[in-house]
């Protein structure tokens, strides 16, 4: 706020004052943010997300981040000359793929997020889902042989409660630990959902690559603002919710047992997290009980 | 934040983001605010002060308000047909004047402030300086017979720590309690100073009727931004600090044993509290160690 | 205990020893005391009440005082030349009456009680029912236009628990705060009742101007010692409980959902609080489940 | 307080009220009471002591009792046909004597005291000085062979702090534990002194068989009310303090490093503990810094 | 671990490592141990029990010991020339017998156990069942006149929770306190059972003089490893459980409302406590839900 | 402990009993373990180290692990076709090398250790030194251009205290965070040293590839058991301490301001951690004050 006229400053003070009821409404609330896709690609968008999350912590919200990282894993495997196979969009995870996934997720991407958050004035700690056995996993039951793709057997949120309770933002890479010591690669959406349910997060937010759920999928302006939980299945039947949005919408619906609201926000729009939190109408699509 | 275009909203989000370092800097800090004079006269200014204080609490600052109320006491005494006498600007406080002071301070003004704060979303509790024997007082030693004008003998800040520690803003009317049970009227500036010292407030802020300490008292634009503690006496000697500002400046200097900074702000300017807290240069005059 | 022979002292020690089972019985119990009427008129009675309450705190009871103050309000309005109107015994409370009520209740009477308690060795803090939004109020629904006479919409006892939990006696003036920021004047009996219910006080004591509920209202010696809750309505029907005692008795009955006992004591008798607490039979009338 | 006229009851209430400043003065203070000798002999005196100690706990004082028991040990040894030998008033403690001492001290007398206290409404727990290694001991260094008479090497007051901090009166039998597991019999005065010093008791009270320290030892009315610490040695030199009182007085003086006051009270007078605590002048002799 | 070759040391380290899952399984669990009979007779067995209990505390188990002491009481009464009478194996407890019991139990045996535990590196505190009114008792209702043999009316485990919660092993002598202040002698098995039930101990262990419950009472090798609760009565009907084992087995069954398991171990075998805790099969007989 | 004869079991119980004094000595003590080199190479050694650390946690020690990982980084860079340069044994860390280091350290190795610990029954959480800004770093000042090799500017051990205080073993990868958001690669020995100093660890243990400091470097049997801090420089001067051991020995000496002891253990010997902790003489070399 440098070199600004007093009038501008007073106007800005009023913006802060107007934010007050939203701060009051959200503070002390746990918010789980699934971060991935487009919002993770450009430095500008990363910075905007990181600043929004830092701001959330500053005003008393308790964020938990869960991040993905598919493209970078493939990229690393390519550089290492390893073959990558996908079945129905899911990576077949052999030992090499698992090693690449862990290096990218827990090594590069997690480290990058934690560095950016802590440099923006937040207090963040990166952990993998194996830490404190947060995500107890087993091999995903499926006909296709997906290798070390795991499903979550049990969530022990102790480490998350310890971190949020002591003023840290947990940044979680979606790896799970089998009872036999095997590491599993977990789908980040699922990890976020299971974590949000276990910690009874007030909100679960998916930062995705679309503006929300669209009434007409060819019209980005046709975002549906609010969907009630019991409208999800009919909308799938009607074909309004389709493709990759189907599991996301069903996940959202099931999360509502524990969470108040689930949001699908456009991660490509700067500050979409703050816009959701600091406006009455919110943005994107919210799914409610 | 209704009916605004997305661009305006994003701009506003950025105003919040810019406020972040200031929030981080001030949070968890105790700030004692002496509130009186002009800032207490118009409904608009009152609203602006109340919202600023509520905002301070919202973002984790711990405010303590101490208010005055000279004019209203005289007014009530006039309506009751009681004679009011002043010696050197100090009210001669007989039993009738003391009764009027307590009714105005602890009754009307304190109640009005608490109502406004709690309606603005803050959590405030009004107490008098007699509550929890916060201000142990005795008759002011002076040649003039000022009656029940008191000086502070001892401050027991337990009640303030209990209130701030439990999320309440204490709003204190400046009355003191003698060891013999006698009530005394205490100067609000002094009460604020003694309280700020006892609680080791990070800041003591006087909301006054001037823009700050002026280098040229005829030029309101000549506000001195920062005065070092050891410059106070020389500036008094030079006549730069003069009149009613002398005791205030000396009080500020003495408060610096316990407080980091003392501020003299223009209570007639809307949101001067937020402007002080959320800009690098601040506004008004600050007195520092 | 000065200048007394050893025999007298030993006898006095035995009085203390005899008090022991009563101390054990009552300690750590919350007791809400409605204080008003005759017990508030003479300095001697005030002193006796104050000392009893201080003694209660000393031995580990947690008292909460709620005081009234009708006569003084009228008196102040008379001195200010304001007209006072009553409908069915209730003050029609226009802005002027509300201002007078707040000045008398939160200013003069509350301040006087707090000063007396703290000088008697207790640790008391005066607050109004607006503090911490203890009493959320709205305009009393009634055919008569009573102005700013309020009814209690909701009680937030946080501030009372904070004060009693930290060793302070809350002294509450019966004002309430509307959601829109309007102040309301609340009937002190009702305020005490609602507070006692919310904090689940062990006892609610009305210090009144009669010896208790009388079997024969012309015979002050016909005090009924104990009334079971389900006897209240029949006794109203029979005309034993009548007049101003009817709402008090019904209030008592309804308080028994949360409180163990409700007492109607003669505030004109010195130390009636201690006599109630430190005898097996108690004094006045108790209403029990 | 049954069947008493109201006037008597009011008078009694006033006795309680007069006790208030003393309660305030002593509450939360740790008081170590050495209990032995005559005060332990008759059932009436025992009852009076027990009730005084129970009363102390009731009003918020934290008592710790240390008891002796010489005569009963001798008596038991006599019944068992064991020979008892004393050198300079100290029991020569062979294995048989030690066994008798432990049975009497930790078995009979401690159990009796705990039963009486808990039946009087106090909450007491009996422990030996070996519990929690409260008293680490070694053989007393002396020319005479005293066997298992011990001296205190170190005090670990953890167990006492745990008990007083949780609302229990510790009742301690004066046995100590050697590093090698050997039990030692400790002089009860010494045990009380070392404990009082370690817990920084506000008061250490010796309930003894004399009215206090006498100016003229043939005149029981010549009790010296107060002795300053630095007067002790001169009074020994002058022969005013003599015989068995010499070690007690020196112990008292040394305890004043940690304790505010040490008292020598006449345990033969009923309620001497309460008389000491609830009068300005106190009774017996107090030794002060 | 002195003067051992490295190979032996490494082997020993592996024994520790193998103990790890058992430590994890039992830590933080309350275990009530009834200690008496043969295990209390030889110094070697005493040492082994004490070391086992100390080890339990060291690795995070919370033991509570309850001890008996029948033979020593009779022995003391014999030495004192007092007559001892038993009806159906229960001591007729007149005043003399009660005095002897308290001296032996709370004096000699309790003191001995506490000394041994504290010398083995444990932190133990001896109390009687009268301490903190742990065991509220009344005269046992029976046709035979057993005098001061008591039955447990109520258990107040506050003192046990305070001690275990602060790192102490409570060592309890089985005496109870009547409402009238009378001391009662309580059967140690019963005391242990009632205590285990009240504290909801994970395990209740009887250290007895037999290898466990035998299928063929003439074959010490026929120990039944596990008995389900509902098998107890049939096994009594069949005569497999008989004699003194009947009340013990029924007690065990009734304890299973609160405890997970009850064990009957051979106190004559060294380290039977550790063997039970650190093997999968355990030793002796366990009675389970 | 299956299928073992009772005699063997009793012998094993005695091994546990003998471990008791060592458990008592070390419990609640913070121990920082630098893990790297040979001990990290074979699966058997890894298992032994992991089990030792898990055992330490089980018996109440608070371990913190800091791991290195040089060879794997080079290996990954080789596979990626990146050139690796070393100056004086230090990796020249360009962006590619830093990325490889973070992937190996925070991704692969940290994840592997956490998985092994949590599967062994410990509760461990992996973090990087950037988490909670544990290691604030800047570019190492050196003549050689080492790129993003960092030196520790400041340690904020909050996250470590939070984790150990809540029952987790922190497993730290040695990365640091610059004030500008840059990641730095930190030498693991240095990271362990700085962390041990900041948390005031009781012990700092280097698991290295040598048996300890040797008097004769050609004789692995000439390990020096104990070196006093002031002997370090003379031994360097004499050439006894030489080569890579010089910085390690100096680091050890400087850590002794905060730590009681620093150990250099042979990570190639199984269970060297337990052998150090559970023997009087310990193994390897200890450096003491």
PDB file of N, CA and C in Angstrom, chain E residues 1-2 6 9-10 12-20 22-24 27 51-52 54-55 57-60 120-121 269-271 274-275 278-281 283, chain F residues 1-2 6 9-10 12-20 22-24 27 51-52 54-55 57-59 120-121 269-271 274-275 278-281 283:
ATOM      1  N   UNK E   1      24.744 -55.636  31.724  1.00  0.00           N
ATOM      2  CA  UNK E   1      25.253 -56.177  30.449  1.00  0.00           C
ATOM      3  C   UNK E   1      26.763 -55.994  30.371  1.00  0.00           C
ATOM      4  N   UNK E   2      27.424 -56.475  31.354  1.00  0.00           N
ATOM      5  CA  UNK E   2      28.859 -56.236  31.417  1.00  0.00           C
ATOM      6  C   UNK E   2      29.642 -57.439  30.915  1.00  0.00           C
ATOM      7  N   UNK E   6      30.341 -59.171  22.028  1.00  0.00           N
ATOM      8  CA  UNK E   6      29.458 -58.406  21.168  1.00  0.00           C
ATOM      9  C   UNK E   6      28.333 -59.280  20.614  1.00  0.00           C
ATOM     10  N   UNK E   9      25.693 -59.599  23.067  1.00  0.00           N
ATOM     11  CA  UNK E   9      24.966 -58.341  23.182  1.00  0.00           C
ATOM     12  C   UNK E   9      23.980 -58.163  22.032  1.00  0.00           C
ATOM     13  N   UNK E  10      24.426 -58.493  20.831  1.00  0.00           N
ATOM     14  CA  UNK E  10      23.548 -58.361  19.668  1.00  0.00           C
ATOM     15  C   UNK E  10      22.333 -59.273  19.813  1.00  0.00           C
ATOM     16  N   UNK E  12      21.044 -60.193  22.582  1.00  0.00           N
ATOM     17  CA  UNK E  12      20.171 -59.581  23.580  1.00  0.00           C
ATOM     18  C   UNK E  12      19.376 -58.424  22.990  1.00  0.00           C
ATOM     19  N   UNK E  13      20.016 -57.663  22.132  1.00  0.00           N
ATOM     20  CA  UNK E  13      19.295 -56.575  21.473  1.00  0.00           C
ATOM     21  C   UNK E  13      18.111 -57.144  20.711  1.00  0.00           C
ATOM     22  N   UNK E  14      18.327 -58.310  20.130  1.00  0.00           N
ATOM     23  CA  UNK E  14      17.225 -58.907  19.374  1.00  0.00           C
ATOM     24  C   UNK E  14      16.096 -59.392  20.275  1.00  0.00           C
ATOM     25  N   UNK E  15      16.442 -59.806  21.484  1.00  0.00           N
ATOM     26  CA  UNK E  15      15.378 -60.142  22.434  1.00  0.00           C
ATOM     27  C   UNK E  15      14.539 -58.893  22.730  1.00  0.00           C
ATOM     28  N   UNK E  16      15.201 -57.779  22.902  1.00  0.00           N
ATOM     29  CA  UNK E  16      14.460 -56.528  23.126  1.00  0.00           C
ATOM     30  C   UNK E  16      13.564 -56.210  21.940  1.00  0.00           C
ATOM     31  N   UNK E  17      14.144 -56.319  20.757  1.00  0.00           N
ATOM     32  CA  UNK E  17      13.385 -56.017  19.542  1.00  0.00           C
ATOM     33  C   UNK E  17      12.144 -56.898  19.456  1.00  0.00           C
ATOM     34  N   UNK E  18      12.312 -58.180  19.821  1.00  0.00           N
ATOM     35  CA  UNK E  18      11.162 -59.077  19.762  1.00  0.00           C
ATOM     36  C   UNK E  18      10.089 -58.718  20.773  1.00  0.00           C
ATOM     37  N   UNK E  19      10.502 -58.025  21.832  1.00  0.00           N
ATOM     38  CA  UNK E  19       9.526 -57.638  22.857  1.00  0.00           C
ATOM     39  C   UNK E  19       8.666 -56.465  22.389  1.00  0.00           C
ATOM     40  N   UNK E  20       9.104 -55.775  21.343  1.00  0.00           N
ATOM     41  CA  UNK E  20       8.476 -54.532  20.900  1.00  0.00           C
ATOM     42  C   UNK E  20       6.978 -54.644  20.660  1.00  0.00           C
ATOM     43  N   UNK E  22       4.846 -56.509  21.980  1.00  0.00           N
ATOM     44  CA  UNK E  22       4.127 -56.687  23.234  1.00  0.00           C
ATOM     45  C   UNK E  22       4.083 -55.378  24.012  1.00  0.00           C
ATOM     46  N   UNK E  23       5.200 -54.654  23.964  1.00  0.00           N
ATOM     47  CA  UNK E  23       5.209 -53.342  24.627  1.00  0.00           C
ATOM     48  C   UNK E  23       4.120 -52.473  24.013  1.00  0.00           C
ATOM     49  N   UNK E  24       4.091 -52.460  22.660  1.00  0.00           N
ATOM     50  CA  UNK E  24       3.097 -51.623  21.976  1.00  0.00           C
ATOM     51  C   UNK E  24       1.672 -52.025  22.365  1.00  0.00           C
ATOM     52  N   UNK E  27       1.088 -50.997  26.390  1.00  0.00           N
ATOM     53  CA  UNK E  27       1.395 -49.692  26.989  1.00  0.00           C
ATOM     54  C   UNK E  27       0.148 -48.841  27.181  1.00  0.00           C
ATOM     55  N   UNK E  51      10.392 -56.643  40.389  1.00  0.00           N
ATOM     56  CA  UNK E  51      11.089 -56.243  39.163  1.00  0.00           C
ATOM     57  C   UNK E  51      10.162 -56.290  37.959  1.00  0.00           C
ATOM     58  N   UNK E  52       9.296 -57.296  37.928  1.00  0.00           N
ATOM     59  CA  UNK E  52       8.337 -57.359  36.825  1.00  0.00           C
ATOM     60  C   UNK E  52       7.437 -56.123  36.829  1.00  0.00           C
ATOM     61  N   UNK E  54       8.033 -53.213  38.209  1.00  0.00           N
ATOM     62  CA  UNK E  54       8.843 -52.038  37.858  1.00  0.00           C
ATOM     63  C   UNK E  54       9.049 -51.966  36.348  1.00  0.00           C
ATOM     64  N   UNK E  55       9.315 -53.132  35.749  1.00  0.00           N
ATOM     65  CA  UNK E  55       9.503 -53.183  34.297  1.00  0.00           C
ATOM     66  C   UNK E  55       8.229 -52.765  33.570  1.00  0.00           C
ATOM     67  N   UNK E  57       6.001 -50.670  34.587  1.00  0.00           N
ATOM     68  CA  UNK E  57       5.899 -49.213  34.622  1.00  0.00           C
ATOM     69  C   UNK E  57       6.861 -48.572  33.631  1.00  0.00           C
ATOM     70  N   UNK E  58       8.062 -49.142  33.572  1.00  0.00           N
ATOM     71  CA  UNK E  58       9.115 -48.567  32.729  1.00  0.00           C
ATOM     72  C   UNK E  58       8.687 -48.493  31.263  1.00  0.00           C
ATOM     73  N   UNK E  59       7.963 -49.499  30.816  1.00  0.00           N
ATOM     74  CA  UNK E  59       7.605 -49.521  29.392  1.00  0.00           C
ATOM     75  C   UNK E  59       6.212 -48.958  29.147  1.00  0.00           C
ATOM     76  N   UNK E  60       5.666 -48.266  30.138  1.00  0.00           N
ATOM     77  CA  UNK E  60       4.456 -47.507  29.872  1.00  0.00           C
ATOM     78  C   UNK E  60       3.149 -48.161  30.282  1.00  0.00           C
ATOM     79  N   UNK E 120      13.892 -50.576  43.109  1.00  0.00           N
ATOM     80  CA  UNK E 120      14.082 -51.192  41.779  1.00  0.00           C
ATOM     81  C   UNK E 120      13.907 -50.201  40.649  1.00  0.00           C
ATOM     82  N   UNK E 121      13.744 -48.934  40.978  1.00  0.00           N
ATOM     83  CA  UNK E 121      13.651 -47.936  39.927  1.00  0.00           C
ATOM     84  C   UNK E 121      12.230 -47.582  39.550  1.00  0.00           C
ATOM     85  N   UNK E 269       6.133 -69.064  40.177  1.00  0.00           N
ATOM     86  CA  UNK E 269       7.069 -69.128  39.046  1.00  0.00           C
ATOM     87  C   UNK E 269       7.670 -67.750  38.838  1.00  0.00           C
ATOM     88  N   UNK E 270       8.993 -67.637  38.776  1.00  0.00           N
ATOM     89  CA  UNK E 270       9.588 -66.306  38.619  1.00  0.00           C
ATOM     90  C   UNK E 270       9.152 -65.661  37.307  1.00  0.00           C
ATOM     91  N   UNK E 271       8.927 -64.357  37.368  1.00  0.00           N
ATOM     92  CA  UNK E 271       8.603 -63.542  36.194  1.00  0.00           C
ATOM     93  C   UNK E 271       7.320 -63.960  35.491  1.00  0.00           C
ATOM     94  N   UNK E 274       5.730 -61.028  33.549  1.00  0.00           N
ATOM     95  CA  UNK E 274       6.313 -60.697  32.242  1.00  0.00           C
ATOM     96  C   UNK E 274       6.020 -61.791  31.223  1.00  0.00           C
ATOM     97  N   UNK E 275       6.059 -63.059  31.682  1.00  0.00           N
ATOM     98  CA  UNK E 275       5.788 -64.142  30.729  1.00  0.00           C
ATOM     99  C   UNK E 275       4.365 -64.023  30.184  1.00  0.00           C
ATOM    100  N   UNK E 278       4.456 -60.916  27.756  1.00  0.00           N
ATOM    101  CA  UNK E 278       5.370 -60.910  26.612  1.00  0.00           C
ATOM    102  C   UNK E 278       5.377 -62.193  25.786  1.00  0.00           C
ATOM    103  N   UNK E 279       4.325 -62.982  25.914  1.00  0.00           N
ATOM    104  CA  UNK E 279       4.207 -64.123  25.003  1.00  0.00           C
ATOM    105  C   UNK E 279       2.822 -64.093  24.378  1.00  0.00           C
ATOM    106  N   UNK E 280       2.696 -64.711  23.228  1.00  0.00           N
ATOM    107  CA  UNK E 280       1.396 -64.743  22.560  1.00  0.00           C
ATOM    108  C   UNK E 280       0.409 -65.620  23.317  1.00  0.00           C
ATOM    109  N   UNK E 281       0.892 -66.773  23.768  1.00  0.00           N
ATOM    110  CA  UNK E 281      -0.017 -67.710  24.434  1.00  0.00           C
ATOM    111  C   UNK E 281      -0.258 -67.330  25.884  1.00  0.00           C
ATOM    112  N   UNK E 283       0.636 -67.344  30.002  1.00  0.00           N
ATOM    113  CA  UNK E 283       0.765 -68.522  30.862  1.00  0.00           C
ATOM    114  C   UNK E 283      -0.425 -68.514  31.800  1.00  0.00           C
TER     115      UNK E 283
ATOM    116  N   UNK F   1       7.955 -64.838  20.357  1.00  0.00           N
ATOM    117  CA  UNK F   1       8.340 -65.735  21.446  1.00  0.00           C
ATOM    118  C   UNK F   1       7.519 -67.000  21.393  1.00  0.00           C
ATOM    119  N   UNK F   2       7.555 -67.648  20.279  1.00  0.00           N
ATOM    120  CA  UNK F   2       6.722 -68.837  20.108  1.00  0.00           C
ATOM    121  C   UNK F   2       7.515 -70.112  20.293  1.00  0.00           C
ATOM    122  N   UNK F   6       9.815 -72.878  28.583  1.00  0.00           N
ATOM    123  CA  UNK F   6       9.618 -71.919  29.650  1.00  0.00           C
ATOM    124  C   UNK F   6      10.944 -71.386  30.160  1.00  0.00           C
ATOM    125  N   UNK F   9      12.107 -68.730  27.998  1.00  0.00           N
ATOM    126  CA  UNK F   9      11.296 -67.532  28.190  1.00  0.00           C
ATOM    127  C   UNK F   9      11.700 -66.781  29.447  1.00  0.00           C
ATOM    128  N   UNK F  10      11.931 -67.527  30.512  1.00  0.00           N
ATOM    129  CA  UNK F  10      12.323 -66.872  31.767  1.00  0.00           C
ATOM    130  C   UNK F  10      13.662 -66.167  31.583  1.00  0.00           C
ATOM    131  N   UNK F  12      14.723 -64.924  28.863  1.00  0.00           N
ATOM    132  CA  UNK F  12      14.456 -63.724  28.076  1.00  0.00           C
ATOM    133  C   UNK F  12      13.833 -62.630  28.931  1.00  0.00           C
ATOM    134  N   UNK F  13      12.950 -63.020  29.835  1.00  0.00           N
ATOM    135  CA  UNK F  13      12.376 -62.018  30.743  1.00  0.00           C
ATOM    136  C   UNK F  13      13.492 -61.340  31.510  1.00  0.00           C
ATOM    137  N   UNK F  14      14.520 -62.130  31.861  1.00  0.00           N
ATOM    138  CA  UNK F  14      15.621 -61.525  32.612  1.00  0.00           C
ATOM    139  C   UNK F  14      16.446 -60.565  31.774  1.00  0.00           C
ATOM    140  N   UNK F  15      16.510 -60.823  30.490  1.00  0.00           N
ATOM    141  CA  UNK F  15      17.174 -59.859  29.605  1.00  0.00           C
ATOM    142  C   UNK F  15      16.413 -58.527  29.634  1.00  0.00           C
ATOM    143  N   UNK F  16      15.090 -58.632  29.582  1.00  0.00           N
ATOM    144  CA  UNK F  16      14.279 -57.409  29.658  1.00  0.00           C
ATOM    145  C   UNK F  16      14.525 -56.682  30.970  1.00  0.00           C
ATOM    146  N   UNK F  17      14.494 -57.455  32.054  1.00  0.00           N
ATOM    147  CA  UNK F  17      14.692 -56.856  33.377  1.00  0.00           C
ATOM    148  C   UNK F  17      16.037 -56.127  33.426  1.00  0.00           C
ATOM    149  N   UNK F  18      17.062 -56.753  32.841  1.00  0.00           N
ATOM    150  CA  UNK F  18      18.383 -56.109  32.866  1.00  0.00           C
ATOM    151  C   UNK F  18      18.411 -54.826  32.043  1.00  0.00           C
ATOM    152  N   UNK F  19      17.502 -54.727  31.080  1.00  0.00           N
ATOM    153  CA  UNK F  19      17.469 -53.515  30.262  1.00  0.00           C
ATOM    154  C   UNK F  19      16.852 -52.346  31.004  1.00  0.00           C
ATOM    155  N   UNK F  20      16.160 -52.631  32.103  1.00  0.00           N
ATOM    156  CA  UNK F  20      15.378 -51.629  32.811  1.00  0.00           C
ATOM    157  C   UNK F  20      16.161 -50.374  33.187  1.00  0.00           C
ATOM    158  N   UNK F  22      18.618 -49.028  31.833  1.00  0.00           N
ATOM    159  CA  UNK F  22      18.959 -48.243  30.637  1.00  0.00           C
ATOM    160  C   UNK F  22      17.717 -47.531  30.094  1.00  0.00           C
ATOM    161  N   UNK F  23      16.587 -48.232  30.155  1.00  0.00           N
ATOM    162  CA  UNK F  23      15.344 -47.578  29.735  1.00  0.00           C
ATOM    163  C   UNK F  23      15.112 -46.351  30.606  1.00  0.00           C
ATOM    164  N   UNK F  24      15.242 -46.553  31.921  1.00  0.00           N
ATOM    165  CA  UNK F  24      15.000 -45.442  32.849  1.00  0.00           C
ATOM    166  C   UNK F  24      15.923 -44.271  32.544  1.00  0.00           C
ATOM    167  N   UNK F  27      14.841 -42.621  28.858  1.00  0.00           N
ATOM    168  CA  UNK F  27      13.484 -42.265  28.453  1.00  0.00           C
ATOM    169  C   UNK F  27      13.234 -40.762  28.541  1.00  0.00           C
ATOM    170  N   UNK F  51      14.374 -50.911  13.190  1.00  0.00           N
ATOM    171  CA  UNK F  51      13.845 -51.576  14.383  1.00  0.00           C
ATOM    172  C   UNK F  51      14.416 -50.972  15.658  1.00  0.00           C
ATOM    173  N   UNK F  52      15.695 -50.613  15.604  1.00  0.00           N
ATOM    174  CA  UNK F  52      16.284 -49.970  16.777  1.00  0.00           C
ATOM    175  C   UNK F  52      15.579 -48.650  17.083  1.00  0.00           C
ATOM    176  N   UNK F  54      12.566 -47.751  16.157  1.00  0.00           N
ATOM    177  CA  UNK F  54      11.198 -48.042  16.605  1.00  0.00           C
ATOM    178  C   UNK F  54      11.207 -48.450  18.077  1.00  0.00           C
ATOM    179  N   UNK F  55      12.178 -49.280  18.445  1.00  0.00           N
ATOM    180  CA  UNK F  55      12.305 -49.712  19.839  1.00  0.00           C
ATOM    181  C   UNK F  55      12.548 -48.519  20.747  1.00  0.00           C
ATOM    182  N   UNK F  57      11.558 -45.490  20.363  1.00  0.00           N
ATOM    183  CA  UNK F  57      10.295 -44.785  20.591  1.00  0.00           C
ATOM    184  C   UNK F  57       9.399 -45.557  21.560  1.00  0.00           C
ATOM    185  N   UNK F  58       9.391 -46.887  21.392  1.00  0.00           N
ATOM    186  CA  UNK F  58       8.516 -47.724  22.200  1.00  0.00           C
ATOM    187  C   UNK F  58       8.785 -47.568  23.701  1.00  0.00           C
ATOM    188  N   UNK F  59      10.047 -47.394  24.056  1.00  0.00           N
ATOM    189  CA  UNK F  59      10.380 -47.316  25.481  1.00  0.00           C
ATOM    190  C   UNK F  59      10.509 -45.879  25.951  1.00  0.00           C
ATOM    191  N   UNK F 120       7.161 -51.046  11.157  1.00  0.00           N
ATOM    192  CA  UNK F 120       7.772 -51.694  12.329  1.00  0.00           C
ATOM    193  C   UNK F 120       7.066 -51.327  13.616  1.00  0.00           C
ATOM    194  N   UNK F 121       5.954 -50.608  13.537  1.00  0.00           N
ATOM    195  CA  UNK F 121       5.226 -50.290  14.752  1.00  0.00           C
ATOM    196  C   UNK F 121       5.557 -48.932  15.328  1.00  0.00           C
ATOM    197  N   UNK F 269      27.366 -52.255  11.744  1.00  0.00           N
ATOM    198  CA  UNK F 269      27.136 -53.328  12.728  1.00  0.00           C
ATOM    199  C   UNK F 269      25.662 -53.328  13.106  1.00  0.00           C
ATOM    200  N   UNK F 270      24.987 -54.457  13.044  1.00  0.00           N
ATOM    201  CA  UNK F 270      23.555 -54.475  13.358  1.00  0.00           C
ATOM    202  C   UNK F 270      23.298 -54.058  14.810  1.00  0.00           C
ATOM    203  N   UNK F 271      22.238 -53.294  14.983  1.00  0.00           N
ATOM    204  CA  UNK F 271      21.780 -52.875  16.315  1.00  0.00           C
ATOM    205  C   UNK F 271      22.788 -52.025  17.068  1.00  0.00           C
ATOM    206  N   UNK F 274      21.033 -49.728  19.639  1.00  0.00           N
ATOM    207  CA  UNK F 274      20.632 -50.343  20.906  1.00  0.00           C
ATOM    208  C   UNK F 274      21.844 -50.710  21.756  1.00  0.00           C
ATOM    209  N   UNK F 275      22.906 -51.179  21.100  1.00  0.00           N
ATOM    210  CA  UNK F 275      24.104 -51.547  21.873  1.00  0.00           C
ATOM    211  C   UNK F 275      24.668 -50.319  22.580  1.00  0.00           C
ATOM    212  N   UNK F 278      22.120 -49.565  25.476  1.00  0.00           N
ATOM    213  CA  UNK F 278      21.836 -50.560  26.486  1.00  0.00           C
ATOM    214  C   UNK F 278      23.062 -51.242  27.070  1.00  0.00           C
ATOM    215  N   UNK F 279      24.199 -50.602  26.940  1.00  0.00           N
ATOM    216  CA  UNK F 279      25.369 -51.119  27.641  1.00  0.00           C
ATOM    217  C   UNK F 279      26.015 -49.974  28.397  1.00  0.00           C
ATOM    218  N   UNK F 280      26.750 -50.322  29.443  1.00  0.00           N
ATOM    219  CA  UNK F 280      27.418 -49.288  30.229  1.00  0.00           C
ATOM    220  C   UNK F 280      28.547 -48.641  29.449  1.00  0.00           C
ATOM    221  N   UNK F 281      29.324 -49.490  28.747  1.00  0.00           N
ATOM    222  CA  UNK F 281      30.487 -48.937  28.044  1.00  0.00           C
ATOM    223  C   UNK F 281      30.095 -48.325  26.710  1.00  0.00           C
ATOM    224  N   UNK F 283      29.286 -48.393  22.579  1.00  0.00           N
ATOM    225  CA  UNK F 283      30.205 -48.840  21.540  1.00  0.00           C
ATOM    226  C   UNK F 283      30.607 -47.615  20.742  1.00  0.00           C
TER     227      UNK F 283
END
